[in-house]
Amino acid sequence: MNTAPHKQVHKSLLNSSVLANLPRHIDVPAYDRSRLKAGIVHIGVGGFHRSHQAAYLNELLKTPGSEEWGICGIGLLECNRELRDILVKQDYLYSLVVRHPNGAIDNKIIGSMIDFIFAPEDKQKVIAKLAHSDTKIVSLSITEGGYHIHPETGELDFDNEDVRHDIQHPDDPITAFGYITAALKTRMVSGEGSFTIQSCDNIQHNGEITRKMITALAAQQDPSLSQWIEEHVAFPNAMVDRITPVTSKSDIEYVESTFQIIDKWPITCESFSQWVIEDNFCCGRPNWDLVGAQFVGDVTPFEKMKIRLLNAGHSVLGLLGSIYGYETIDETVSDLIFSQYLRAFMDFEVTPLLPDLDGAVLNDYKDTLIERFANPNIKDSLVRICSESSAKLPKFLLSSIIENIEKGRDSSLGILVVAAWCYYSDKRVNQDQRAINIQDAMAEELAAYAQKTSEDKLSFLRNRHLFGNLVEADKFSQPYTKAIDSLYASSSDIRDIMNRALAEKRKLVAEEVI
């Protein structure tokens, strides 16, 4: 019997020098990365950017002729320091693990990023990079909160401290839009010309919203700059879609075992990916349509479908599932009551609001959503899904509820989710009394309103910052009060509450009074 100690195999850190030695089943960049120019500067290099836009570009770069479309990443926040350090050591390479519902896995190394600048160490270097003549597109994935939209007016939030700072100190920016206006000012003064600003965030009319916020900021800094931006800068709308969970320890271990390298921050995502882009660019664009993206004249029907079905569907499952005690989306939607509730919400409270899309297309999309959510190989946590709900729900869920109320339609399934949000913010435990990890910039404010529910059932709705005048709408407040009574009952069970709500909805549908 051989009793010699097992010799541990040393694994190298992912970088350019190890690519040639990786196992053959790993898809590695075969293109010459030294020839790439950073034609795209991307602000907000999170997991989604690395699974989506950067992955599309990686595929495009496999075909010669696109070398001007490399990516320089920008990290504006102190929390981006670790990512910067990792990417620098890895020559800006990272692993992408694409997991299919049937268990198949595509293993890739993504090479489209060639630089990363960390703003807290050198703000002027960021502005210079944005203003560089090589930069044709500045893209964004900064989440809803990064747009600083006032929830009541829909305008730029001039009450925000960072926005006020950028108005008063345009050469020392804090916000993404402050950096962009500083760079555009440089371009305007030099006569270099503009660049396209491309939002990749889950916001309906994201290009138009970006234009509105940037020109509003510029108008306060320099009215002539705002006018120049209106005349010279393109802001294409786009719909983006790919479920990308937060990187876990098991993802890192999988890459080390399968790739035989160490990647400190790999990305895992689902196999489905969609990108519908308004063909409106002022300085050229990559041919993303050659690798699966779709250029169209009007993105509106696609983005409304995605935001109202997928993003709202995530919130439906996330909040209700968290209260029950589930931890992941696939676990939640695999429960028949939850999947039936989600499908009824999509069929009866969202689909009638999407008249511009073919019914067959919508049905296929909803079927695909259920399949994607149920993918057992994508452990998308409900903590991530519910994070920053205060920024998400007004756009993803409340928009459909308000539209239904205006059209005289029942919206009880969506309203139950809002009541569940109140309960979630108030109790901070699931129905088994286990703590819920709430990640929301407004968590304390939400809790303050929610915790008054026992003495005022509509207290949560009195946060006009989020709900506007909804508390005064009987068609909202009455079903909301009913849902609150059910959730706060001492013997409440979320599955029973959902079942009763489903039965009542089906009765309304059968009686054609929805």
Coordinates of C-alpha atoms in Angstrom, one line a residue:
M1 CA 0.0 0.0 0.0
N2 CA 1.4 3.4 -1.0
T3 CA 1.4 5.6 2.1
A4 CA 3.3 8.5 0.5
P5 CA 1.6 11.8 1.1
H6 CA -0.5 13.2 -1.8
K7 CA 1.4 15.9 -3.6
Q8 CA -0.7 19.0 -4.0
V9 CA -0.6 20.4 -7.6
H10 CA 0.2 24.1 -7.7
K11 CA -2.3 26.0 -9.9
S12 CA -1.3 29.3 -11.5
L13 CA -3.3 32.5 -11.3
L14 CA -5.3 33.3 -14.4
N15 CA -3.3 35.6 -16.7
S16 CA -2.2 35.8 -20.4
S17 CA 0.7 33.5 -19.9
V18 CA -1.4 30.5 -18.9
L19 CA -4.0 30.6 -21.7
A20 CA -2.1 28.3 -24.0
N21 CA -1.9 25.6 -21.4
L22 CA -5.6 25.4 -20.4
P23 CA -7.6 22.3 -21.1
R24 CA -8.9 22.1 -24.7
H25 CA -12.5 22.3 -23.6
I26 CA -12.0 25.8 -22.3
D27 CA -12.9 28.5 -24.9
V28 CA -10.0 31.0 -24.7
P29 CA -9.4 34.2 -26.6
A30 CA -7.6 33.3 -29.8
Y31 CA -7.5 36.9 -31.0
D32 CA -4.5 39.1 -30.4
R33 CA -5.5 41.2 -27.3
S34 CA -2.4 43.4 -27.8
R35 CA -4.0 44.9 -30.9
L36 CA -7.2 46.0 -29.1
K37 CA -8.1 49.6 -28.5
A38 CA -10.5 50.7 -25.8
G39 CA -13.3 52.0 -28.0
I40 CA -15.7 51.3 -25.2
V41 CA -15.3 52.7 -21.7
H42 CA -17.7 51.0 -19.3
I43 CA -18.8 52.4 -15.9
G44 CA -20.0 49.8 -13.4
V45 CA -18.1 46.5 -14.0
G46 CA -20.4 44.2 -12.1
G47 CA -21.2 40.6 -12.7
F48 CA -23.9 41.5 -15.3
H49 CA -21.6 43.5 -17.5
R50 CA -19.1 40.7 -17.5
S51 CA -21.7 38.0 -18.4
H52 CA -23.4 40.2 -21.0
Q53 CA -21.8 43.1 -22.9
A54 CA -18.2 41.9 -22.4
A55 CA -19.2 38.4 -23.4
Y56 CA -20.9 39.6 -26.6
L57 CA -17.7 41.6 -27.5
N58 CA -15.5 38.6 -26.7
E59 CA -17.5 36.6 -29.3
L60 CA -17.3 39.5 -31.8
L61 CA -13.5 39.9 -31.4
K62 CA -13.0 36.3 -32.6
T63 CA -13.7 37.7 -36.1
P64 CA -11.0 40.1 -37.4
G65 CA -12.0 43.7 -38.0
S66 CA -13.4 44.6 -34.6
E67 CA -10.1 45.5 -32.8
E68 CA -11.2 49.0 -32.0
W69 CA -13.9 47.7 -29.6
G70 CA -12.0 46.6 -26.6
I71 CA -13.3 47.6 -23.1
C72 CA -11.8 49.8 -20.4
G73 CA -13.6 49.3 -17.2
I74 CA -14.2 52.1 -14.7
G75 CA -14.8 51.6 -11.0
L76 CA -16.2 54.7 -9.3
L77 CA -16.7 53.3 -5.8
E78 CA -14.3 52.3 -3.0
C79 CA -15.9 48.9 -3.0
N80 CA -14.5 48.4 -6.6
R81 CA -10.9 48.3 -5.3
E82 CA -10.7 44.6 -4.8
L83 CA -12.1 43.9 -8.3
R84 CA -9.5 46.3 -9.7
D85 CA -6.7 44.6 -7.9
I86 CA -7.9 41.2 -9.1
L87 CA -8.3 42.2 -12.7
V88 CA -4.9 43.9 -12.9
K89 CA -3.2 40.7 -11.7
Q90 CA -5.2 38.6 -14.1
D91 CA -4.4 40.8 -17.1
Y92 CA -8.1 41.8 -17.1
L93 CA -9.1 38.2 -17.9
Y94 CA -11.8 36.3 -16.1
S95 CA -13.7 33.0 -16.4
L96 CA -17.3 32.8 -17.5
V97 CA -19.2 29.7 -16.6
V98 CA -22.4 29.4 -18.6
R99 CA -24.9 26.9 -17.1
H100 CA -27.7 25.4 -19.2
P101 CA -31.0 24.1 -17.6
N102 CA -30.1 20.5 -18.8
G103 CA -26.8 20.6 -16.9
A104 CA -24.5 21.3 -19.8
I105 CA -21.8 23.9 -19.0
D106 CA -19.8 26.2 -21.4
N107 CA -16.5 27.2 -19.9
K108 CA -14.9 30.4 -21.3
I109 CA -12.2 32.9 -20.7
I110 CA -13.3 36.4 -21.6
G111 CA -10.6 38.7 -23.0
S112 CA -12.5 41.8 -24.2
M113 CA -11.5 43.9 -21.3
I114 CA -8.0 45.4 -21.6
D115 CA -7.9 48.0 -18.9
F116 CA -9.5 49.2 -15.6
I117 CA -9.3 52.6 -13.9
F118 CA -10.1 53.0 -10.3
A119 CA -11.6 56.5 -9.8
P120 CA -11.0 57.0 -6.1
E121 CA -7.2 57.0 -6.8
D122 CA -7.2 59.2 -9.9
K123 CA -10.4 61.0 -10.9
Q124 CA -8.6 63.0 -13.7
K125 CA -7.3 59.8 -15.3
V126 CA -11.0 58.6 -15.6
I127 CA -12.1 61.9 -17.2
A128 CA -9.1 61.7 -19.6
K129 CA -10.0 58.2 -20.6
L130 CA -13.6 59.0 -21.2
A131 CA -12.5 62.1 -23.3
H132 CA -9.8 60.1 -25.2
S133 CA -10.2 60.1 -29.0
D134 CA -10.3 56.3 -29.0
T135 CA -13.5 56.3 -26.9
K136 CA -16.5 55.9 -29.2
I137 CA -19.0 54.5 -26.6
V138 CA -19.4 55.1 -22.9
S139 CA -21.6 52.4 -21.5
L140 CA -23.2 52.1 -18.1
S141 CA -24.5 49.4 -15.7
I142 CA -24.8 51.4 -12.5
T143 CA -28.2 50.1 -11.3
E144 CA -31.3 52.1 -10.8
G145 CA -29.9 54.0 -7.9
G146 CA -27.0 55.4 -9.9
Y147 CA -29.4 57.5 -12.1
H148 CA -30.5 59.7 -9.1
I149 CA -34.0 60.0 -10.3
H150 CA -36.4 61.7 -8.0
P151 CA -39.2 59.2 -7.3
E152 CA -42.0 61.7 -7.3
T153 CA -41.0 64.0 -10.1
G154 CA -39.0 61.7 -12.4
E155 CA -36.4 64.4 -12.8
L156 CA -32.8 64.5 -11.6
D157 CA -32.8 64.5 -7.8
F158 CA -31.2 67.9 -7.0
D159 CA -31.6 67.1 -3.3
N160 CA -29.0 64.3 -3.6
E161 CA -25.7 65.4 -2.0
D162 CA -23.6 63.8 -4.7
V163 CA -25.6 65.5 -7.4
R164 CA -25.3 68.9 -5.7
H165 CA -21.5 68.3 -5.3
D166 CA -21.2 67.6 -9.0
I167 CA -23.0 70.8 -9.9
Q168 CA -20.8 72.9 -7.6
H169 CA -17.5 71.0 -8.4
P170 CA -17.8 69.8 -12.1
D171 CA -14.0 69.1 -12.3
D172 CA -14.1 66.9 -9.1
P173 CA -17.0 64.5 -9.9
I174 CA -18.6 61.8 -7.7
T175 CA -21.5 60.5 -9.8
A176 CA -21.2 58.6 -13.1
F177 CA -23.0 61.4 -14.8
G178 CA -20.6 64.0 -13.3
Y179 CA -17.7 62.1 -14.8
I180 CA -19.5 61.9 -18.2
T181 CA -20.3 65.7 -18.3
A182 CA -16.7 66.5 -17.3
A183 CA -15.4 64.4 -20.2
L184 CA -18.0 65.8 -22.7
K185 CA -17.0 69.3 -21.6
T186 CA -13.4 68.4 -22.6
R187 CA -14.6 67.0 -25.9
M188 CA -16.7 70.1 -26.6
V189 CA -13.9 72.5 -25.8
S190 CA -11.3 70.5 -27.9
G191 CA -13.5 70.1 -30.9
E192 CA -12.9 66.4 -30.7
G193 CA -16.6 65.5 -31.1
S194 CA -18.9 63.5 -28.9
F195 CA -19.3 59.8 -28.0
T196 CA -22.4 57.6 -27.6
I197 CA -23.7 57.0 -24.1
Q198 CA -25.2 53.5 -23.9
S199 CA -27.2 52.5 -20.8
C200 CA -27.2 48.7 -20.1
D201 CA -29.4 49.0 -17.0
N202 CA -32.9 47.6 -16.3
I203 CA -34.7 50.9 -16.7
Q204 CA -37.5 51.4 -19.3
H205 CA -36.4 53.9 -21.9
N206 CA -32.9 53.7 -20.4
G207 CA -31.3 55.8 -23.1
E208 CA -33.9 58.6 -22.8
I209 CA -33.6 58.6 -19.1
T210 CA -29.9 58.8 -19.3
R211 CA -30.2 61.8 -21.7
K212 CA -32.6 63.5 -19.4
M213 CA -30.4 63.1 -16.3
I214 CA -27.2 64.1 -18.0
T215 CA -28.5 67.1 -19.8
A216 CA -30.2 68.3 -16.6
L217 CA -26.9 68.0 -14.7
A218 CA -25.0 69.7 -17.5
A219 CA -27.6 72.6 -17.6
Q220 CA -26.8 73.4 -14.0
Q221 CA -23.0 73.2 -14.7
D222 CA -22.9 75.0 -18.0
P223 CA -26.0 75.6 -20.2
S224 CA -23.9 75.7 -23.4
L225 CA -22.7 72.1 -22.6
S226 CA -26.2 70.9 -22.1
Q227 CA -27.2 72.3 -25.5
W228 CA -24.1 70.8 -27.1
I229 CA -25.0 67.4 -25.6
E230 CA -28.6 67.6 -26.9
E231 CA -27.2 68.3 -30.4
H232 CA -24.3 65.9 -30.6
V233 CA -24.6 62.9 -28.2
A234 CA -26.6 59.7 -29.0
F235 CA -28.4 57.8 -26.2
P236 CA -29.7 54.6 -27.6
N237 CA -32.4 52.7 -25.7
A238 CA -31.7 49.0 -25.0
M239 CA -33.2 46.0 -23.4
V240 CA -30.7 43.7 -21.7
D241 CA -31.3 40.2 -20.2
R242 CA -29.2 37.5 -18.6
I243 CA -29.6 36.1 -15.1
T244 CA -26.2 36.5 -13.4
P245 CA -26.0 35.4 -9.7
V246 CA -23.5 36.8 -7.3
T247 CA -20.2 34.8 -7.5
S248 CA -20.0 32.2 -4.8
K249 CA -17.2 30.2 -3.2
S250 CA -18.4 27.1 -5.1
D251 CA -18.1 29.0 -8.4
I252 CA -14.4 29.8 -7.5
E253 CA -13.8 26.2 -6.6
Y254 CA -15.4 24.9 -9.8
V255 CA -13.2 27.1 -11.9
E256 CA -10.1 26.0 -10.0
S257 CA -11.0 22.3 -10.5
T258 CA -12.2 22.5 -14.1
F259 CA -9.9 25.2 -15.6
Q260 CA -6.9 24.1 -13.5
I261 CA -6.2 27.7 -12.7
I262 CA -7.1 30.2 -9.9
D263 CA -9.5 33.0 -10.8
K264 CA -10.3 35.2 -7.9
W265 CA -13.6 36.5 -9.3
P266 CA -15.1 34.3 -12.0
I267 CA -18.7 34.9 -13.3
T268 CA -21.5 32.3 -13.5
C269 CA -24.6 32.9 -15.6
E270 CA -27.5 31.2 -17.4
S271 CA -27.3 30.2 -21.0
F272 CA -30.1 32.5 -22.1
S273 CA -29.0 36.0 -23.2
Q274 CA -30.8 38.8 -25.0
W275 CA -29.8 42.3 -26.1
V276 CA -32.2 44.5 -28.1
I277 CA -30.6 47.8 -29.1
E278 CA -32.0 50.9 -30.7
D279 CA -29.7 51.6 -33.7
N280 CA -28.8 55.1 -32.7
F281 CA -25.1 55.7 -32.4
C282 CA -23.1 58.9 -33.2
C283 CA -19.5 57.5 -33.5
G284 CA -19.9 54.0 -34.9
R285 CA -20.7 50.8 -33.1
P286 CA -19.6 47.2 -32.9
N287 CA -21.5 44.7 -35.1
W288 CA -23.1 43.0 -32.1
D289 CA -25.9 41.7 -34.4
L290 CA -23.3 39.2 -35.8
V291 CA -23.1 37.5 -32.4
G292 CA -26.8 37.5 -31.3
A293 CA -27.8 41.0 -30.4
Q294 CA -30.7 42.6 -32.3
F295 CA -30.7 46.2 -33.6
V296 CA -34.2 47.7 -34.0
G297 CA -35.9 51.1 -34.6
D298 CA -37.9 51.0 -31.3
V299 CA -37.0 49.0 -28.2
T300 CA -40.1 50.0 -26.2
P301 CA -42.2 46.8 -26.7
F302 CA -39.2 44.6 -25.8
E303 CA -38.1 46.6 -22.7
K304 CA -41.6 46.8 -21.4
M305 CA -42.1 43.1 -21.8
K306 CA -38.8 42.3 -20.0
I307 CA -39.2 44.8 -17.1
R308 CA -42.8 44.0 -16.4
L309 CA -42.5 40.2 -16.7
L310 CA -38.9 39.2 -15.8
N311 CA -37.9 41.9 -13.4
A312 CA -41.3 42.2 -11.7
G313 CA -41.5 38.4 -11.7
H314 CA -38.2 38.2 -9.9
S315 CA -39.6 40.6 -7.2
V316 CA -42.9 38.6 -6.9
L317 CA -40.9 35.4 -6.2
G318 CA -38.2 37.1 -4.2
L319 CA -40.5 38.8 -1.6
L320 CA -43.1 36.1 -1.3
G321 CA -40.4 33.3 -1.3
S322 CA -38.3 35.1 1.3
I323 CA -41.3 35.3 3.7
Y324 CA -41.9 31.6 3.2
G325 CA -38.3 30.7 3.9
Y326 CA -36.9 29.9 0.5
E327 CA -33.4 31.0 -0.4
T328 CA -33.1 30.8 -4.2
I329 CA -35.2 31.5 -7.2
D330 CA -35.1 28.0 -8.6
E331 CA -36.2 26.6 -5.2
T332 CA -39.1 29.1 -5.1
V333 CA -40.5 28.6 -8.6
S334 CA -40.2 24.8 -8.3
D335 CA -43.0 25.1 -5.7
L336 CA -46.2 24.8 -7.7
I337 CA -48.1 27.4 -5.7
F338 CA -45.4 30.0 -6.4
S339 CA -45.1 29.1 -10.1
Q340 CA -48.9 29.3 -10.5
Y341 CA -49.1 32.6 -8.7
L342 CA -46.3 34.0 -10.9
R343 CA -47.9 32.8 -14.1
A344 CA -51.3 34.2 -13.1
F345 CA -49.7 37.6 -12.3
M346 CA -48.0 37.6 -15.7
D347 CA -51.1 36.4 -17.6
F348 CA -53.8 38.6 -15.9
E349 CA -52.0 41.6 -14.6
V350 CA -49.2 42.3 -17.1
T351 CA -49.9 40.7 -20.4
P352 CA -53.0 42.9 -21.1
L353 CA -50.7 45.9 -20.7
L354 CA -48.4 44.7 -23.5
P355 CA -50.6 45.2 -26.6
D356 CA -47.7 45.8 -29.0
L357 CA -46.4 42.3 -28.9
D358 CA -47.7 39.2 -30.6
G359 CA -49.6 36.8 -28.2
A360 CA -47.5 33.8 -29.3
V361 CA -44.3 35.7 -28.7
L362 CA -45.5 36.7 -25.2
N363 CA -46.6 33.1 -24.3
D364 CA -43.2 31.7 -25.5
Y365 CA -41.4 34.4 -23.5
K366 CA -43.4 33.6 -20.3
D367 CA -42.8 29.9 -20.8
T368 CA -39.1 30.5 -21.2
L369 CA -39.1 32.7 -18.0
I370 CA -40.5 29.9 -15.9
E371 CA -37.9 27.5 -17.3
R372 CA -35.1 30.0 -16.7
F373 CA -36.1 30.7 -13.2
A374 CA -36.3 27.0 -12.5
N375 CA -32.7 26.3 -13.8
P376 CA -31.3 24.3 -10.9
N377 CA -27.8 25.1 -12.0
I378 CA -28.2 28.9 -11.4
K379 CA -28.5 29.4 -7.6
D380 CA -29.7 33.0 -7.8
S381 CA -30.3 34.0 -4.2
L382 CA -33.4 35.8 -3.0
V383 CA -31.2 38.2 -1.1
R384 CA -29.8 39.4 -4.4
I385 CA -33.2 39.5 -6.1
C386 CA -34.7 41.6 -3.2
S387 CA -31.7 43.9 -2.8
E388 CA -32.5 47.6 -3.4
S389 CA -36.2 46.8 -3.8
S390 CA -36.9 50.5 -3.1
A391 CA -35.2 51.3 -6.4
K392 CA -36.6 48.4 -8.3
L393 CA -40.3 48.0 -7.4
P394 CA -41.5 51.4 -8.4
K395 CA -40.3 50.7 -12.0
F396 CA -40.9 46.9 -12.2
L397 CA -44.1 46.3 -10.2
L398 CA -45.9 49.6 -9.2
S399 CA -45.9 50.7 -12.9
S400 CA -48.2 47.8 -13.8
I401 CA -50.3 48.2 -10.7
I402 CA -50.9 51.9 -11.4
E403 CA -51.7 51.2 -15.1
N404 CA -54.2 48.6 -14.2
I405 CA -55.9 50.9 -11.7
E406 CA -56.1 53.6 -14.3
K407 CA -57.7 51.1 -16.7
G408 CA -60.2 49.9 -14.1
R409 CA -58.5 46.5 -13.9
D410 CA -57.9 44.3 -10.8
S411 CA -54.3 44.2 -9.6
S412 CA -54.7 42.2 -6.4
L413 CA -51.9 39.8 -7.1
G414 CA -49.4 42.6 -7.5
I415 CA -50.8 44.5 -4.5
L416 CA -50.3 41.4 -2.3
V417 CA -46.6 41.6 -3.2
V418 CA -46.5 45.2 -2.1
A419 CA -48.1 44.2 1.2
A420 CA -45.5 41.4 1.5
W421 CA -42.8 44.0 1.0
C422 CA -44.2 45.9 4.0
Y423 CA -44.2 42.7 6.1
Y424 CA -40.7 41.8 4.9
S425 CA -39.4 45.4 5.8
D426 CA -41.2 45.3 9.2
K427 CA -40.6 41.8 10.6
R428 CA -37.2 41.1 8.9
V429 CA -37.8 37.4 9.6
N430 CA -39.5 34.6 7.5
Q431 CA -42.6 32.8 8.8
D432 CA -40.3 30.3 10.6
Q433 CA -38.7 33.3 12.5
R434 CA -35.4 33.0 10.7
A435 CA -33.7 36.4 10.0
I436 CA -33.9 37.8 6.5
N437 CA -30.9 39.6 5.2
I438 CA -32.2 42.9 3.8
Q439 CA -29.9 44.9 1.5
D440 CA -31.5 48.2 0.7
A441 CA -30.2 51.8 0.9
M442 CA -33.7 52.7 2.3
A443 CA -34.0 49.8 4.6
E444 CA -34.2 51.9 7.8
E445 CA -36.7 54.3 6.3
L446 CA -38.8 51.4 4.9
A447 CA -38.8 49.8 8.4
A448 CA -39.8 53.0 10.1
Y449 CA -43.0 53.2 7.9
A450 CA -43.7 49.4 8.0
Q451 CA -43.4 49.1 11.8
K452 CA -46.4 51.5 12.2
T453 CA -48.6 49.0 10.4
S454 CA -50.2 47.6 13.5
E455 CA -51.6 51.0 14.4
D456 CA -52.1 52.2 10.8
K457 CA -52.6 49.6 8.1
L458 CA -51.7 52.0 5.4
S459 CA -48.6 53.4 7.1
F460 CA -46.2 51.8 4.6
L461 CA -48.0 53.5 1.7
R462 CA -47.6 56.9 3.3
N463 CA -44.0 57.0 2.1
R464 CA -44.8 59.3 -0.8
H465 CA -41.2 59.1 -1.9
L466 CA -42.0 55.6 -3.2
F467 CA -45.7 55.5 -3.5
G468 CA -46.8 59.0 -4.4
N469 CA -50.6 59.3 -4.0
L470 CA -51.4 55.6 -4.2
V471 CA -52.6 55.6 -0.5
E472 CA -55.5 57.8 -1.7
A473 CA -56.6 55.4 -4.4
D474 CA -59.3 53.1 -3.1
K475 CA -58.6 50.5 -5.8
F476 CA -55.2 50.1 -4.3
S477 CA -55.7 50.8 -0.6
Q478 CA -58.7 48.4 -0.1
P479 CA -57.0 45.2 -1.6
Y480 CA -53.8 46.3 0.1
T481 CA -55.5 46.5 3.5
K482 CA -57.1 43.0 2.9
A483 CA -53.6 41.6 2.1
I484 CA -52.1 43.2 5.2
D485 CA -54.8 41.7 7.4
S486 CA -53.9 38.2 6.0
L487 CA -50.2 38.6 6.3
Y488 CA -50.3 40.0 9.8
A489 CA -52.8 37.4 11.1
S490 CA -51.2 35.3 13.9
S491 CA -51.8 32.0 12.0
S492 CA -50.8 33.3 8.6
D493 CA -49.1 31.0 6.1
I494 CA -47.9 32.7 2.9
R495 CA -48.7 29.7 0.7
D496 CA -52.3 29.7 2.0
I497 CA -52.6 33.4 1.4
M498 CA -51.3 33.1 -2.1
N499 CA -53.7 30.2 -2.8
R500 CA -56.7 32.2 -1.7
A501 CA -55.6 35.2 -3.8
L502 CA -55.2 32.9 -6.8
A503 CA -58.7 31.5 -6.3
E504 CA -60.2 34.9 -6.1
K505 CA -58.3 36.0 -9.2
R506 CA -59.5 33.0 -11.2
K507 CA -63.1 33.8 -10.1
L508 CA -62.7 37.3 -11.4
V509 CA -61.3 36.1 -14.6
A510 CA -64.1 33.6 -15.1
E511 CA -66.7 36.3 -14.4
E512 CA -64.8 38.7 -16.8
V513 CA -64.7 41.5 -14.2
I514 CA -60.9 42.0 -14.1

